[in-house]
XYZ file of C-alpha atoms in Angstrom:
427
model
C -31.792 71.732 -96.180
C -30.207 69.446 -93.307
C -30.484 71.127 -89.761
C -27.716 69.984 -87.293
C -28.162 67.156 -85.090
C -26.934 67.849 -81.680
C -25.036 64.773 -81.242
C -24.548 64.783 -77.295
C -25.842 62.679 -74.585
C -26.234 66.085 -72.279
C -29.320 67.589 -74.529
C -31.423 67.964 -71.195
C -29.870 71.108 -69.947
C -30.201 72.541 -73.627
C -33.753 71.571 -73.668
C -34.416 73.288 -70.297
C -32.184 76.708 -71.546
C -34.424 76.456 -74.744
C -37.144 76.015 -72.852
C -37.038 78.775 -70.414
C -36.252 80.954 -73.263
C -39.493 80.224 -75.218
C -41.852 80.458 -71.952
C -39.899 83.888 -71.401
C -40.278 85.168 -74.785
C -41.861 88.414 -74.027
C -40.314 89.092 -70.996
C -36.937 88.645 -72.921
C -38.212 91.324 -75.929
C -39.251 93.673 -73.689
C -35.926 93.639 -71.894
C -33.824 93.905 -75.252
C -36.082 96.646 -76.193
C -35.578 98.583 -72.796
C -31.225 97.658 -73.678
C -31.899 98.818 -77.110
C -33.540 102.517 -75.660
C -30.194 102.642 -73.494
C -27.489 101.294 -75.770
C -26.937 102.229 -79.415
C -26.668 99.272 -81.477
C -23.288 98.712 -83.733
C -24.217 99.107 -87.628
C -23.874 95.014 -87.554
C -22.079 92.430 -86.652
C -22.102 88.749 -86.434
C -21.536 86.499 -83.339
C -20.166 82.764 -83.722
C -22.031 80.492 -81.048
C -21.180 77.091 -79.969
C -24.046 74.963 -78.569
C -22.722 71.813 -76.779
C -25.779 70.516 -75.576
C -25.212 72.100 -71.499
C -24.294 75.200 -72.437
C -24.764 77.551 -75.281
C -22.409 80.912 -75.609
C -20.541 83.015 -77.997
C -17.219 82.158 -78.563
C -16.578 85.787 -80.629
C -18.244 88.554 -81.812
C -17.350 90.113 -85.247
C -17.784 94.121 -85.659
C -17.164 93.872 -89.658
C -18.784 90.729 -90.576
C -17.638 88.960 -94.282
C -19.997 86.594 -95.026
C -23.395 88.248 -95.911
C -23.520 86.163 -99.219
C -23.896 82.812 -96.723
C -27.279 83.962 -95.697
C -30.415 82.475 -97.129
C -31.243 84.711 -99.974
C -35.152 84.312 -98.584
C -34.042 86.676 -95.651
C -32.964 89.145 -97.733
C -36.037 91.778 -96.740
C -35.495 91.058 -93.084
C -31.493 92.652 -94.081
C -33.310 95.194 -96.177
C -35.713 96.778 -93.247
C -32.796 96.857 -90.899
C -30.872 98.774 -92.504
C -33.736 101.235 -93.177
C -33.855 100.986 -89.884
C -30.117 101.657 -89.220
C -29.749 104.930 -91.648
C -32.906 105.982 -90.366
C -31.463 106.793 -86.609
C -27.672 107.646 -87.721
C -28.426 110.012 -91.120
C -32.008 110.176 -92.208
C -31.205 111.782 -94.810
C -28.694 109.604 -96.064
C -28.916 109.119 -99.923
C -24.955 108.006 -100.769
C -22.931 105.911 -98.933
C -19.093 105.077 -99.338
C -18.257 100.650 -98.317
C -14.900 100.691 -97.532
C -14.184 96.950 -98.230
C -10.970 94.937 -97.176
C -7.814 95.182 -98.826
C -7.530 91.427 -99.798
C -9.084 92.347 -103.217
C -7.854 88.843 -104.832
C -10.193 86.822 -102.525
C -13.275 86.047 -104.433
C -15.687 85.141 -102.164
C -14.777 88.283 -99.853
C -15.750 89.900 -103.154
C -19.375 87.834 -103.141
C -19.674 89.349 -99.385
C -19.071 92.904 -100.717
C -21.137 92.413 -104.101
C -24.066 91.151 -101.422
C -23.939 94.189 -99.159
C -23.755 96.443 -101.764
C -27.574 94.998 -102.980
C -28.330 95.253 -99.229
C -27.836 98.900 -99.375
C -29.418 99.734 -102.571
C -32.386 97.707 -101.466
C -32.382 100.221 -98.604
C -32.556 103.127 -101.049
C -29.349 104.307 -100.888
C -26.441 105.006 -103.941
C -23.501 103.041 -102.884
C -19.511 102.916 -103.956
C -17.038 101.424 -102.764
C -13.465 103.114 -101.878
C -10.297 101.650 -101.012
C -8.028 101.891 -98.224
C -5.323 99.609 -100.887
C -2.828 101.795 -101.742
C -2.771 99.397 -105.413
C -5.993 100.766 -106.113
C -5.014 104.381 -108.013
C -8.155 104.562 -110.125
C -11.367 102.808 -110.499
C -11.066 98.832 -110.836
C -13.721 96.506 -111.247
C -12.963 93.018 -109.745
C -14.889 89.682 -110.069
C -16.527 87.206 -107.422
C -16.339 83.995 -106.974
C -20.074 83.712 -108.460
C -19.542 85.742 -110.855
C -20.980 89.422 -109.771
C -18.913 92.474 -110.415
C -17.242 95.583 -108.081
C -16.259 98.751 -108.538
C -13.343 100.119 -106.377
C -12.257 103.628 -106.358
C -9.085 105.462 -104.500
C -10.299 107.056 -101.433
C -9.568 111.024 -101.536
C -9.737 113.195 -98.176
C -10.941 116.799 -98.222
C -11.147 118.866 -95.022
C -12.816 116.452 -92.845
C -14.469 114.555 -95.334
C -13.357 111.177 -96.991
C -15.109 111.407 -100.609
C -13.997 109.919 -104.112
C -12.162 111.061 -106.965
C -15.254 112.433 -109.125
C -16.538 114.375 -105.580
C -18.630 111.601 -105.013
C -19.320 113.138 -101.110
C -21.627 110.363 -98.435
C -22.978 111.285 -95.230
C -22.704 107.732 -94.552
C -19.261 105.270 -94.383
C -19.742 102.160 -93.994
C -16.633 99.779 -92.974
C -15.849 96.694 -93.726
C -12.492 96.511 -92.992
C -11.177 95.403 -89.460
C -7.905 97.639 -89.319
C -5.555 95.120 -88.165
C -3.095 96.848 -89.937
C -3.702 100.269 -87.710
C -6.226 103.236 -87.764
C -5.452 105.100 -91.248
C -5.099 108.740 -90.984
C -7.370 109.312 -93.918
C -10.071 108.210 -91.828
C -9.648 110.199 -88.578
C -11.404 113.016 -87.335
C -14.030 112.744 -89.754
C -17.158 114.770 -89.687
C -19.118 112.046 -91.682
C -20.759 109.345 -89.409
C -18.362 106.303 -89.393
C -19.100 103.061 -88.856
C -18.461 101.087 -87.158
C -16.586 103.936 -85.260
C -12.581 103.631 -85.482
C -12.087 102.301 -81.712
C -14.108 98.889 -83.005
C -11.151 98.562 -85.182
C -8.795 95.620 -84.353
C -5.519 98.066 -83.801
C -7.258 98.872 -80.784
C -10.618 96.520 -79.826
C -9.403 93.493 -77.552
C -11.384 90.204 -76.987
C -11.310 91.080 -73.220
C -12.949 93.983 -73.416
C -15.809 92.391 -75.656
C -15.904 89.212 -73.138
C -16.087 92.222 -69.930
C -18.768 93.981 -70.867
C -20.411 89.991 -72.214
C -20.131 89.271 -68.443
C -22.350 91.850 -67.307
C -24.885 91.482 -69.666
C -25.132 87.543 -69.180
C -25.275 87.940 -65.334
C -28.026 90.862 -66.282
C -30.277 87.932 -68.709
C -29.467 85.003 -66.342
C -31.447 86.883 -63.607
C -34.598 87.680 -65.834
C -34.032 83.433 -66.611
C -33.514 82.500 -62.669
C -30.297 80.493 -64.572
C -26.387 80.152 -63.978
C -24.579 82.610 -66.140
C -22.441 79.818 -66.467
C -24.724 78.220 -68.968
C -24.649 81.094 -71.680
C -20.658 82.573 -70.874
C -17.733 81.126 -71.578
C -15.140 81.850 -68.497
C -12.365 83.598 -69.725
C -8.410 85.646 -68.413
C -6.667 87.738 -70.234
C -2.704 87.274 -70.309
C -0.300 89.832 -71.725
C 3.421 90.290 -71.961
C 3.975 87.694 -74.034
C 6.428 86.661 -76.580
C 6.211 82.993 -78.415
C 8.953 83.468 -80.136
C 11.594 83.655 -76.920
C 9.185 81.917 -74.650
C 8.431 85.126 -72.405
C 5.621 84.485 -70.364
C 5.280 81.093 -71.228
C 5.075 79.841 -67.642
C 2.127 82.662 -66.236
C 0.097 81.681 -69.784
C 0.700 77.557 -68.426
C -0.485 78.410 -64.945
C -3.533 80.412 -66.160
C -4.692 77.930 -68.854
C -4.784 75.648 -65.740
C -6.289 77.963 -63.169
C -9.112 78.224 -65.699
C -9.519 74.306 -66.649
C -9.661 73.913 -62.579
C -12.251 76.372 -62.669
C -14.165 74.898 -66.039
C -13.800 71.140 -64.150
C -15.533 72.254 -60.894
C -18.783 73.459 -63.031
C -18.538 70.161 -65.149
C -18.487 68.400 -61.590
C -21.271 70.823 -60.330
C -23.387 69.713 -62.844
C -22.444 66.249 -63.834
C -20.912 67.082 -67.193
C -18.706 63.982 -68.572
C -16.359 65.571 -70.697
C -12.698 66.946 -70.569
C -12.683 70.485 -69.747
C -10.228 72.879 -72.336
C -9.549 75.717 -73.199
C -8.836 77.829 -76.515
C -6.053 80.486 -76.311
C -5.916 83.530 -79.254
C -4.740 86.351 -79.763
C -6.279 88.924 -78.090
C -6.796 91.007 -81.104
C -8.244 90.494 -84.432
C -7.511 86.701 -85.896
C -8.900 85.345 -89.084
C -8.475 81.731 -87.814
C -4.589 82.821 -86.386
C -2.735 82.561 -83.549
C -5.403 79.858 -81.753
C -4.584 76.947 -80.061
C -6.908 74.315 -78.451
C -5.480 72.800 -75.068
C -6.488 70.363 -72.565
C -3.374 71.549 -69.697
C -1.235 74.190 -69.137
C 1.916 71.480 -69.933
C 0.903 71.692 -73.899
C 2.447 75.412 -74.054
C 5.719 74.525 -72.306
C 8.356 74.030 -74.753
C 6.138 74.359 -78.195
C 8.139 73.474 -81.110
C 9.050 76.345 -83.461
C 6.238 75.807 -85.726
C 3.742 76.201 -83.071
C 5.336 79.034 -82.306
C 5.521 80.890 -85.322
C 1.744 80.108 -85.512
C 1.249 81.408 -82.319
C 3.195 84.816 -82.495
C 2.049 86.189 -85.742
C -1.747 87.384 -87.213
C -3.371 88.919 -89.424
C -1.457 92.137 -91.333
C 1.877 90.216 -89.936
C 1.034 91.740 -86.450
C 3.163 89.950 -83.675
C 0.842 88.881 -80.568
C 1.602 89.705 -76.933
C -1.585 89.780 -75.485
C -3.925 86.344 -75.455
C -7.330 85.649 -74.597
C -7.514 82.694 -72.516
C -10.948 80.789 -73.113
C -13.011 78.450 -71.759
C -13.520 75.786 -74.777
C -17.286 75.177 -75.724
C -17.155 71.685 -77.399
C -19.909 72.009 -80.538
C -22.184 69.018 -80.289
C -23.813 69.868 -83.782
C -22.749 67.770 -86.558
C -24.102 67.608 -90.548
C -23.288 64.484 -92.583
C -20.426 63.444 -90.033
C -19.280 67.276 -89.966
C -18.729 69.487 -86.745
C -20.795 72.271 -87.218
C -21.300 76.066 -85.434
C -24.140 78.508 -86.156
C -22.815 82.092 -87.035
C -25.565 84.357 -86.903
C -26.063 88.262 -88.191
C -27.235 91.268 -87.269
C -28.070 94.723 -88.904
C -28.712 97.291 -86.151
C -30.304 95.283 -83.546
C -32.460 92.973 -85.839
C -31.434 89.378 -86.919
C -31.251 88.912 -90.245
C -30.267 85.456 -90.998
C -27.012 82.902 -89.983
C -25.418 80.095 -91.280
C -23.600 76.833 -89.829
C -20.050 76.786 -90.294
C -19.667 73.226 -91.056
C -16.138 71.561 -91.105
C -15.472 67.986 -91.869
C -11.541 68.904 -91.100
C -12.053 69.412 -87.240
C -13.093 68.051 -83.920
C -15.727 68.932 -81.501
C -13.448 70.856 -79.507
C -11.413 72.536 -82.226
C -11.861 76.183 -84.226
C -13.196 76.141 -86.982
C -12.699 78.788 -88.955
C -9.834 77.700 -90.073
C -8.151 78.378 -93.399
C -7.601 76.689 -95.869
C -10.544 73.994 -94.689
C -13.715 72.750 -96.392
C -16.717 74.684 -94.887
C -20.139 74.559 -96.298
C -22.398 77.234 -94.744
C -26.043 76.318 -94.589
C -28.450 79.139 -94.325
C -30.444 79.190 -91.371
C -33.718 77.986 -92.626
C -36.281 80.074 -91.010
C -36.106 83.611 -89.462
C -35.114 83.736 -85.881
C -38.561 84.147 -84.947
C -40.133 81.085 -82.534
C -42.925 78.494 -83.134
C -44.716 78.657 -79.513
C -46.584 75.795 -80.292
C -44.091 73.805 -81.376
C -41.275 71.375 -79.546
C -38.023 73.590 -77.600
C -35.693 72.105 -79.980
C -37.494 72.032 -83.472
C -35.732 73.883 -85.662
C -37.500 77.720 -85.431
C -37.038 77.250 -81.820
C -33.190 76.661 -81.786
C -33.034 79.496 -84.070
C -34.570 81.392 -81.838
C -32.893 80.807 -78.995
C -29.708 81.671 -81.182
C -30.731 85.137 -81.655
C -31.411 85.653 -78.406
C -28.141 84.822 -77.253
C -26.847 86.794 -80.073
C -28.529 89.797 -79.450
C -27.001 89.307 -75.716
C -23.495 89.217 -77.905
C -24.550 92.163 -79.792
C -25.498 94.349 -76.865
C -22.082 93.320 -75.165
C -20.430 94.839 -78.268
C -22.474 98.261 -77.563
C -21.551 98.389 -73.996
C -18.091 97.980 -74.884
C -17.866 100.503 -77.660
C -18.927 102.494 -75.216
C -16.784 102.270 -72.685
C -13.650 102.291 -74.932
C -14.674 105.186 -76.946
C -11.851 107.995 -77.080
C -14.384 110.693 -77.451
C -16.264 109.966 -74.138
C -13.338 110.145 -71.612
């Protein structure tokens, strides 16, 4: 199985970040674990890095990750414990759960995601079904992946405070898997079953900012145990809201912050003798599956966009029109796979890796997103557990991996922290 070539002239600082990560190992597991005492974990989640040879960072961090049938079928006991691990601290005595799956029930390798989780959780020892948030589904329908597996779906039913299905089929455990772009549905509020994730990681309410807030102070916490520059492992970032793309409101403050931010971006290139041209990528600020983003190099590019651009720009997922954007500093991905531009994705269950992939595109440039629809992507399973080789070189291929995870988990702590602090219950 090919492992990306980094492809970039600028490996040293890598090397030393790698480095300093693998001489630091235990310092670095004994500080997640200390995190990990403080901060409960989200259920899972997946993180999508870009590595461009001076700086490695997340670029987003996914609270209902798709995608579990990408993993390397190998890693499948590594998903297995940590979800033992997971029911264990939420509902120990947790014998049925109830996956509430996405809507998009026509989408056939969504369905391979679903059909994979579900084994996930049996392997765990628990009875799963799956209920539907679709208002289509009005009695049990079984649907087909792309590989061929089979799901059931079932109307969801509410009862007191309980979501449950038709036949009284009654969890202590939900699991989502559904992002709620479309809004927080009233048959799931209030409910005395454990959710999760909890309805505030939803994308009606959860913002990019708030993710990349509490990313900040966890970074400036790790770069302190690595005597590094934040800067290497966080992508700057501003928040701009009060827009509208389709009358050009705001479309002058979103120019001048795209190029407050490059200036910012160019003066740590210069700091550090980085040759390249500094951008930035500008989404929504909610939820996107690949929507509403735009790669720019100056503020100029989002004066006057043509109506197209636009249109891309103002709508998402569920039809939702965006007013809010997070501005980002760009991460060019120096990883490549047969010619192909290529970014590792990595998941977690609870706080344990448990395998990742490389989004590889052969559509899109170094400094462009790639998950994109309607492109060619070939995930490659990550070829060996996230666990180092001490012995062996910074970059070979267990050590990469490694380092990964660890920024990862840095990702997936960030997520906790920010639950946290926008949780409606704690205020």
């Amino acid at each position: 199985m090919p492992v990306p070539h980094l492809t970039t002239a600028l490996r040293g600082p890598l090397l030393e970040l790698e480095t300093r990560i693998l001489a630091a190992q235990p310092q670095i597991e004994h500080w997640f674990r200390s995190q990990w005492h403080q901060h409960a974990a989200p259920f899972y989640g997946s993180v999508d890095l870009r590595n461009s040879g001076f700086k490695l960072a997340p670029v987003d961090m996914n609270l209902f990750p798709g995608g579990f049938n990408n993993l390397n079928p190998d890693f499948m006991p590594l998903a297995v414990q940590a979800t033992m691990a997971a029911v264990e601290k939420i509902c120990p005595e947790a014998k049925n759960v109830l996956l509430i799956p996405e809507n998009h029930t026509r989408n056939a390798y969504y369905l391979q995601n679903v059909a994979t989780l579900v084994h996930i959780l049996e392997q765990a020892g628990l009875k799963v079904r799956l209920g539907s948030l679709n208002p289509e589904i009005t009695a049990p329908t079984e649907l087909v992946a792309a590989n061929g597996d089979t799901v059931t779906v079932e109307p969801l039913m509410r009862q007191g405070r309980r979501v449950l299905l038709e036949d009284g089929f009654n969890p202590c455990m939900v699991l989502l898997n559904n992002d709620l772009s479309a809004g927080l549905p009233d048959i799931l509020k209030g409910l005395e079953q454990n959710l999760l994730p909890p309805l505030h990681a939803g994308w009606a309410v959860r913002r990019k900012t708030h993710f990349f807030d509490a990313y900040d102070k966890v970074a400036a916490d790790f770069s302190k145990l690595l005597s590094i520059d934040p800067w290497f492992i966080n992508p700057y970032f501003e928040r701009c809201a009060g827009l509208d793309f389709h009358s050009r409101q705001g479309e002058e403050e979103l120019a001048a912050t795209v190029d407050a931010l490059i200036a910012k971006i160019r003066a740590k290139y210069d700091e550090y003798g980085i040759d390249q041209e500094p951008f930035v990528i500008v989404k929504a600020d909610a939820g996107t599956y690949g929507m509403g983003v735009m790669s720019v190099k100056s503020g100029e590019e989002l004066i006057g966009l043509n109506r197209k651009q636009r249109n891309k720009m103002a709508v998402i997922k569920e039809g939702l029109e965006v007013s809010e954007v997070i501005v980002q500093e760009g991460v060019y991905t120096f990883e490549s796979v047969n010619e192909a531009v290529a970014e590792p994705v990595v998941y977690m269950i609870d706080h344990f890796v448990v395998g990742g992939f490389y989004r590889v595109h052969t559509g899109r440039g170094i400094h462009e997103n790639l998950n994109a629809p309607g492109m060619h992507f070939v995930p490659l399973s990550f070829e060996s557990p996230c666990l180092p080789d001490r012995k062996g070189a910074p970059d070979c291929p267990p050590n990469r991996f490694y380092a990964y995870g660890v920024i990862s988990r840095l990702a997936l702590l960030a997520a906790a922290l920010e639950l946290e602090a926008t949780d409606p219950d704690a205020h």
